Amino acid sequence: MKYNIAVVGATGMVGRKFLQVLEERNLPADRYYLFASARSAGKEIDFMGKKYDVLELTEECFKGKDIHIALFSAGGGTSLHFAPIAAAAGAVVIDNSSAWRMDPEVPLIVPEVNPQDIKMYKNKGIIANPNCSTIQAVVALKPLHDLYKIKRIVYSTYQSVSGAGMKGFTDLERGIRGEPPEKFPWPIFGNCLPHIDVFLENGYTREESKMIEETRKIMGDYSLRITATAVRVPVFYGHSESINVEFAKDFDLAELKAALEKAPGVIVVDDPKNNRYPMPIDAQDKDEVFVGRIRRDESVASGVNLWVVADNIRKGAATNAVQIAQELIRQWEA
Ligand code: A2P
C-alpha cells in the first residue's frame, strides 16, 4: 500500500526539515502535497527530485485528495483550526504544535518510549509530537525509569534559537551584525534569556510547564515530581539539557551507563579524560540523542546527573514526527 502525505507549514523551519527527513527515510508514499499560508502559495520547492508548488492551506484544501497522513508545523492556531478539518477529511494528523498535546484523547508520542499509545489516534484523528526539549529528555530517561523508577527530575535547559522558528534564528544573525532583536524581548547574541514562551501565573514559563506535563504524559506516570528552568542561549541548532534525576531504587553506575548505551536512539559520549562530552555542534544534523557527563548525584541516596544534547529541529521536531508516521504505517500494516 502507498500513502498520500501532506506537509502543512512546508516553508517553515520545521516544515523544510520534514521534507528533508521524508526524502532520507523514503516512506512508502504515492503523492505528496505541500501547504503553507497564502503568502507562499505558488512558490516552488524542490523535493524528491521534483518541483512542487506550495498550495494555500484552506478549509477545502484536503477535500478529494485522499490524504492518509498530514504532518503539521504551522503554529498552534493553525493546528487548532485545521487539524480537525484534515482529520474529518480522512487524514491522520501528526501535529508539531503544542495545541493538542495535553488533550486526553490525543496521544503524545516518542516512538522509542510509548509507541503503544499511537492507537489512541482513533479518537480524534490527531497524534501530537511533543515539545523539542521533552523529546530528547524522555528518550534518555525512559530506560532509567524502567530500571530504577524515577521519583524526581530537575531539568535545566540551554536551548538554541532555531527552536523559536525562522524569526528566532534571524534574531541571532541580526545580533551578530549589531542589529536589535525582532523576535525575542532582549538581544540573544552574547546573552542568555531565562524566558521561553510566555510567563504563567505561577512564575514558570509555558516551556517549563510543557516539559513537566508532557514528560508525565509520555512516560505514563503522573506521580513523577518534576521541576524545570528553560533558557534560550546563543546557539543556532541543538538543545542541551542538564538533567538531575532521583530514583526510588539503588543503581550501579556502570549498569546505568550500559543501559543508556543499549537504549534505542541514544548515543553515549562520556570520556572526560579526553574532553569528550555531547555538544550541540556535534549533534547538529543527527537523529540521535547524545548523553554524557553521567555521574552520581552525591547529595541524595540514589541520584544521577546527565547532560543530554540533540538537534531540536530533527529529533526534537521533524525526525520524531516522521518516525511517528513510520510507526503508524507499521502498525497499520501489521
Ligand atoms: P508561510 O511561509 O507561508 O508564512 P516558522 O515556524 O519557521 O516560522 O514556520 C511557520 C510555517 O507555518 C511556515 O511554513 C508558514 O507559512 C506556516 N504558516 C503560518 N501561518 C499559517 C497559516 N495561517 N496557514 C498556513 N500556514 C501557515
XYZ file of N, CA, C and O in Angstrom, residues 60-169:
440
model
N -10.961 23.960 2.410
C -11.330 23.000 1.356
C -10.146 22.172 0.847
O -10.336 21.204 0.108
N -8.912 22.563 1.252
C -7.745 22.033 0.538
C -7.520 20.530 0.725
O -6.801 19.915 -0.063
N -8.103 19.918 1.749
C -7.884 18.478 1.965
C -8.889 17.621 1.189
O -8.707 16.428 1.048
N -9.958 18.284 0.721
C -11.037 17.525 0.078
C -10.590 16.883 -1.225
O -9.883 17.501 -2.017
N -11.025 15.648 -1.454
C -10.803 14.964 -2.732
C -9.356 14.573 -2.984
O -9.000 14.180 -4.089
N -8.479 14.685 -1.973
C -7.061 14.347 -2.203
C -6.680 13.010 -1.580
O -5.583 12.528 -1.780
N -7.565 12.432 -0.775
C -7.313 11.121 -0.176
C -5.979 11.115 0.587
O -5.139 10.225 0.404
N -5.806 12.145 1.424
C -4.563 12.255 2.208
C -4.649 11.313 3.415
O -5.616 11.355 4.178
N -3.645 10.449 3.558
C -3.633 9.488 4.680
C -2.968 10.071 5.919
O -3.395 9.815 7.037
N -1.874 10.818 5.698
C -1.110 11.370 6.828
C -0.805 12.834 6.526
O -0.355 13.165 5.427
N -1.056 13.711 7.524
C -0.738 15.140 7.362
C 0.181 15.574 8.497
O -0.205 15.514 9.669
N 1.392 15.976 8.117
C 2.363 16.457 9.104
C 2.197 17.965 9.219
O 2.356 18.680 8.224
N 1.868 18.451 10.416
C 1.611 19.877 10.619
C 2.745 20.527 11.411
O 3.111 20.032 12.478
N 3.261 21.666 10.922
C 4.097 22.529 11.757
C 3.910 23.957 11.275
O 4.753 24.520 10.583
N 2.784 24.533 11.617
C 2.445 25.881 11.131
C 1.885 26.737 12.259
O 1.091 27.644 12.028
N 2.308 26.421 13.503
C 1.853 27.211 14.651
C 0.592 26.628 15.288
O -0.178 25.901 14.644
N 0.405 26.977 16.565
C -0.695 26.403 17.349
C -2.073 26.780 16.823
O -2.970 25.933 16.756
N -2.242 28.040 16.443
C -3.553 28.497 15.974
C -3.976 27.761 14.713
O -5.131 27.329 14.579
N -3.019 27.586 13.802
C -3.311 26.877 12.545
C -3.686 25.422 12.851
O -4.644 24.889 12.281
N -2.962 24.786 13.765
C -3.259 23.388 14.103
C -4.625 23.249 14.761
O -5.382 22.328 14.463
N -4.897 24.178 15.668
C -6.175 24.106 16.387
C -7.345 24.152 15.403
O -8.305 23.393 15.511
N -7.224 25.011 14.406
C -8.316 25.171 13.445
C -8.324 24.080 12.377
O -9.372 23.505 12.071
N -7.135 23.788 11.814
C -7.116 22.952 10.613
C -6.909 21.455 10.879
O -7.254 20.646 10.018
N -6.350 21.070 12.041
C -6.138 19.631 12.276
C -7.474 18.875 12.270
O -7.580 17.830 11.608
N -8.519 19.362 12.959
C -9.802 18.639 12.898
C -10.384 18.593 11.482
O -11.039 17.611 11.109
N -10.124 19.631 10.683
C -10.636 19.651 9.300
C -9.925 18.577 8.473
O -10.561 17.819 7.729
N -8.586 18.478 8.652
C -7.827 17.441 7.932
C -8.271 16.055 8.397
O -8.434 15.134 7.582
N -8.491 15.904 9.706
C -8.906 14.598 10.249
C -10.288 14.218 9.728
O -10.532 13.053 9.372
N -11.188 15.207 9.650
C -12.542 14.925 9.147
C -12.501 14.496 7.682
O -13.356 13.730 7.220
N -11.472 14.967 6.953
C -11.328 14.575 5.534
C -10.627 13.220 5.405
O -10.367 12.767 4.292
N -10.289 12.596 6.544
C -9.759 11.226 6.500
C -8.280 11.080 6.808
O -7.766 9.957 6.855
N -7.573 12.199 7.043
C -6.129 12.106 7.316
C -5.884 11.859 8.809
O -6.698 12.264 9.641
N -4.781 11.196 9.116
C -4.282 11.210 10.493
C -3.273 12.351 10.564
O -2.308 12.386 9.796
N -3.546 13.302 11.470
C -2.667 14.468 11.613
C -1.576 14.151 12.634
O -1.869 13.640 13.715
N -0.331 14.435 12.259
C 0.780 14.376 13.224
C 1.210 15.819 13.421
O 1.745 16.453 12.513
N 0.900 16.353 14.605
C 0.967 17.799 14.813
C 2.143 18.186 15.694
O 2.258 17.728 16.830
N 2.987 19.068 15.157
C 4.182 19.501 15.896
C 3.907 20.656 16.855
O 4.761 21.000 17.653
N 2.732 21.249 16.812
C 2.472 22.388 17.710
C 2.072 21.875 19.097
O 1.880 20.681 19.310
N 1.910 22.825 20.021
C 1.505 22.411 21.369
C -0.017 22.337 21.518
O -0.518 21.972 22.579
N -0.756 22.652 20.430
C -2.205 22.832 20.548
C -2.946 21.618 21.108
O -3.876 21.763 21.888
N -2.532 20.412 20.723
C -3.309 19.207 21.075
C -2.609 18.305 22.071
O -3.137 17.267 22.453
N -1.404 18.692 22.504
C -0.572 17.743 23.260
C -1.202 17.244 24.553
O -1.039 16.089 24.914
N -1.886 18.112 25.280
C -2.398 17.695 26.583
C -3.859 17.262 26.515
O -4.473 16.973 27.541
N -4.426 17.177 25.318
C -5.789 16.664 25.163
C -5.775 15.178 25.544
O -5.012 14.394 24.965
N -6.614 14.762 26.516
C -6.561 13.360 26.962
C -6.913 12.358 25.860
O -6.575 11.179 25.976
N -7.562 12.835 24.794
C -7.912 11.918 23.698
C -6.868 11.884 22.581
O -7.058 11.200 21.578
N -5.807 12.675 22.770
C -4.763 12.741 21.731
C -3.480 12.105 22.278
O -2.985 12.530 23.325
N -2.930 11.095 21.597
C -1.675 10.518 22.077
C -0.504 11.469 21.829
O -0.491 12.202 20.836
N 0.452 11.446 22.746
C 1.660 12.278 22.669
C 2.817 11.289 22.575
O 3.081 10.556 23.539
N 3.462 11.253 21.404
C 4.286 10.074 21.092
C 5.768 10.388 20.886
O 6.135 11.286 20.134
N 6.589 9.584 21.531
C 8.009 9.466 21.184
C 8.202 7.983 20.869
O 8.060 7.140 21.762
N 8.471 7.629 19.613
C 8.425 6.210 19.229
C 9.320 5.292 20.071
O 8.961 4.135 20.286
N 10.441 5.790 20.572
C 11.298 4.940 21.425
C 10.663 4.690 22.792
O 11.104 3.807 23.527
N 9.685 5.516 23.180
C 9.176 5.470 24.558
C 7.776 4.857 24.642
O 7.536 3.943 25.426
N 6.818 5.362 23.867
C 5.430 4.922 24.038
C 4.702 4.658 22.699
O 3.602 5.174 22.480
N 5.304 3.829 21.828
C 4.646 3.561 20.534
C 3.268 2.911 20.713
O 2.399 3.058 19.849
N 3.080 2.229 21.842
C 1.804 1.549 22.092
C 0.642 2.539 22.215
O -0.524 2.154 22.044
N 0.922 3.819 22.505
C -0.149 4.813 22.669
C -0.670 5.343 21.330
O -1.691 6.031 21.293
N 0.022 5.042 20.229
C -0.370 5.601 18.922
C -1.830 5.298 18.591
O -2.540 6.142 18.054
N -2.269 4.097 18.955
C -3.630 3.691 18.542
C -4.729 4.623 19.069
O -5.819 4.661 18.519
N -4.400 5.413 20.089
C -5.370 6.411 20.587
C -5.719 7.475 19.538
O -6.637 8.274 19.743
N -4.975 7.503 18.422
C -5.284 8.496 17.384
C -6.703 8.337 16.883
O -7.311 9.265 16.349
N -7.251 7.116 17.070
C -8.591 6.837 16.521
C -9.659 7.736 17.138
O -10.711 7.936 16.546
N -9.425 8.293 18.323
C -10.404 9.194 18.950
C -10.656 10.431 18.107
O -11.791 10.776 17.807
N -9.564 11.139 17.766
C -9.720 12.443 17.101
C -9.022 12.522 15.763
O -9.092 13.542 15.086
N -8.271 11.483 15.406
C -7.516 11.537 14.155
C -6.279 12.406 14.273
O -5.725 12.856 13.265
N -5.837 12.664 15.525
C -4.676 13.531 15.737
C -3.675 12.829 16.655
O -4.069 12.225 17.660
N -2.397 12.916 16.288
C -1.296 12.467 17.142
C -0.433 13.706 17.382
O -0.121 14.438 16.437
N -0.046 13.942 18.628
C 0.775 15.124 18.910
C 2.245 14.744 19.000
O 2.598 13.703 19.560
N 3.075 15.600 18.419
C 4.534 15.489 18.521
C 4.942 16.347 19.718
O 4.562 17.512 19.786
N 5.686 15.803 20.670
C 5.962 16.582 21.881
C 6.878 17.776 21.645
O 7.484 17.932 20.589
N 6.995 18.578 22.690
C 7.932 19.691 22.740
C 9.358 19.168 22.544
O 9.716 18.101 23.045
N 10.171 19.954 21.825
C 11.533 19.511 21.485
C 12.368 19.123 22.709
O 13.040 18.085 22.717
N 12.310 19.926 23.757
C 13.135 19.643 24.946
C 12.675 18.376 25.650
O 13.479 17.659 26.244
N 11.375 18.134 25.589
C 10.827 16.945 26.260
C 11.241 15.681 25.513
O 11.590 14.670 26.141
N 11.202 15.726 24.177
C 11.509 14.523 23.393
C 12.885 13.994 23.758
O 13.049 12.825 24.120
N 13.897 14.859 23.685
C 15.257 14.356 23.905
C 15.443 13.882 25.347
O 16.159 12.919 25.601
N 14.751 14.526 26.289
C 14.867 14.109 27.694
C 14.280 12.714 27.902
O 14.922 11.850 28.501
N 13.084 12.469 27.380
C 12.435 11.181 27.688
C 13.113 10.007 26.971
O 13.078 8.883 27.478
N 13.745 10.277 25.808
C 14.484 9.196 25.138
C 15.590 8.687 26.076
O 15.818 7.486 26.192
N 16.239 9.614 26.785
C 17.304 9.223 27.716
C 16.749 8.678 29.035
O 17.348 7.791 29.649
N 15.614 9.203 29.468
C 15.117 8.841 30.809
C 14.329 7.533 30.844
O 14.305 6.844 31.869
N 13.682 7.188 29.746
C 12.803 6.006 29.747
C 13.534 4.722 30.210
O 13.023 4.018 31.092
N 14.727 4.403 29.638
C 15.373 3.164 30.087
C 15.741 3.204 31.570
O 15.731 2.162 32.237
N 16.002 4.398 32.107
C 16.365 4.520 33.522
C 15.127 4.393 34.406
O 15.172 3.797 35.491
N 14.003 4.923 33.931
C 12.741 4.794 34.668
C 12.340 3.315 34.749
O 11.912 2.837 35.795
N 12.517 2.598 33.643
C 12.176 1.164 33.635
C 13.013 0.397 34.653
O 12.516 -0.523 35.299
N 14.286 0.765 34.800
C 15.184 0.004 35.690
C 15.079 0.441 37.152
O 15.072 -0.408 38.047
N 15.040 1.755 37.387
C 15.222 2.233 38.768
C 14.057 3.066 39.287
O 14.122 3.567 40.385
N 13.014 3.235 38.542
C 11.828 4.042 38.886
C 12.209 5.458 39.336
O 12.620 5.696 40.464
N 12.015 6.393 38.409
C 12.335 7.798 38.704
C 11.316 8.364 39.688
O 10.109 8.145 39.545
N 11.817 9.108 40.701
C 10.938 9.798 41.664
C 10.833 11.287 41.315
O 9.785 11.886 41.395
N 11.985 11.871 40.962
C 12.011 13.329 40.766
C 13.017 13.698 39.676
O 14.067 13.054 39.562
N 12.659 14.715 38.901
C 13.538 15.204 37.828
C 13.699 16.721 37.979
O 12.707 17.430 38.189
N 14.944 17.218 37.837
C 15.196 18.665 37.747
C 15.800 18.932 36.368
O 16.909 18.487 36.073
N 15.036 19.634 35.531
C 15.511 19.973 34.186
C 16.081 21.393 34.177
O 15.439 22.323 34.680
N 17.253 21.568 33.559
C 17.758 22.916 33.240
C 18.173 22.870 31.775
O 19.000 22.036 31.405
N 17.590 23.729 30.951
C 17.844 23.617 29.510
C 18.653 24.796 28.975
O 18.629 25.895 29.536
N 19.327 24.526 27.874
C 20.140 25.521 27.154
C 19.706 25.387 25.688
O 20.251 24.566 24.955
N 18.699 26.157 25.295
C 18.003 25.892 24.037
C 18.407 26.860 22.925
O 18.497 28.077 23.133
N 18.577 26.296 21.728
C 19.052 27.092 20.595
C 17.936 27.968 20.025
O 16.744 27.716 20.238
N 18.350 28.969 19.243
C 17.405 29.947 18.695
C 16.505 29.349 17.604
O 15.402 29.850 17.372
N 16.960 28.274 16.945
C 16.120 27.681 15.892
C 14.828 27.109 16.475
O 13.847 26.944 15.748
N 14.810 26.856 17.781
C 13.575 26.403 18.442
C 12.482 27.456 18.393
O 11.307 27.146 18.600
N 12.840 28.692 18.118
C 11.838 29.763 18.005
C 11.496 30.045 16.541
O 10.961 31.114 16.225
N 11.804 29.083 15.636
C 11.442 29.249 14.213
C 12.413 30.176 13.485
O 13.421 30.611 14.039
N 12.056 30.452 12.227
C 12.902 31.311 11.377
C 13.252 32.622 12.076
O 14.370 33.117 11.968
N 12.262 33.200 12.772
C 12.468 34.544 13.343
C 13.448 34.501 14.509
O 14.192 35.454 14.730
N 13.450 33.398 15.245
C 14.427 33.244 16.323
C 15.828 33.142 15.752
O 16.782 33.764 16.245
N 15.928 32.362 14.679
C 17.215 32.164 14.004
C 17.776 33.502 13.509
O 18.939 33.837 13.738
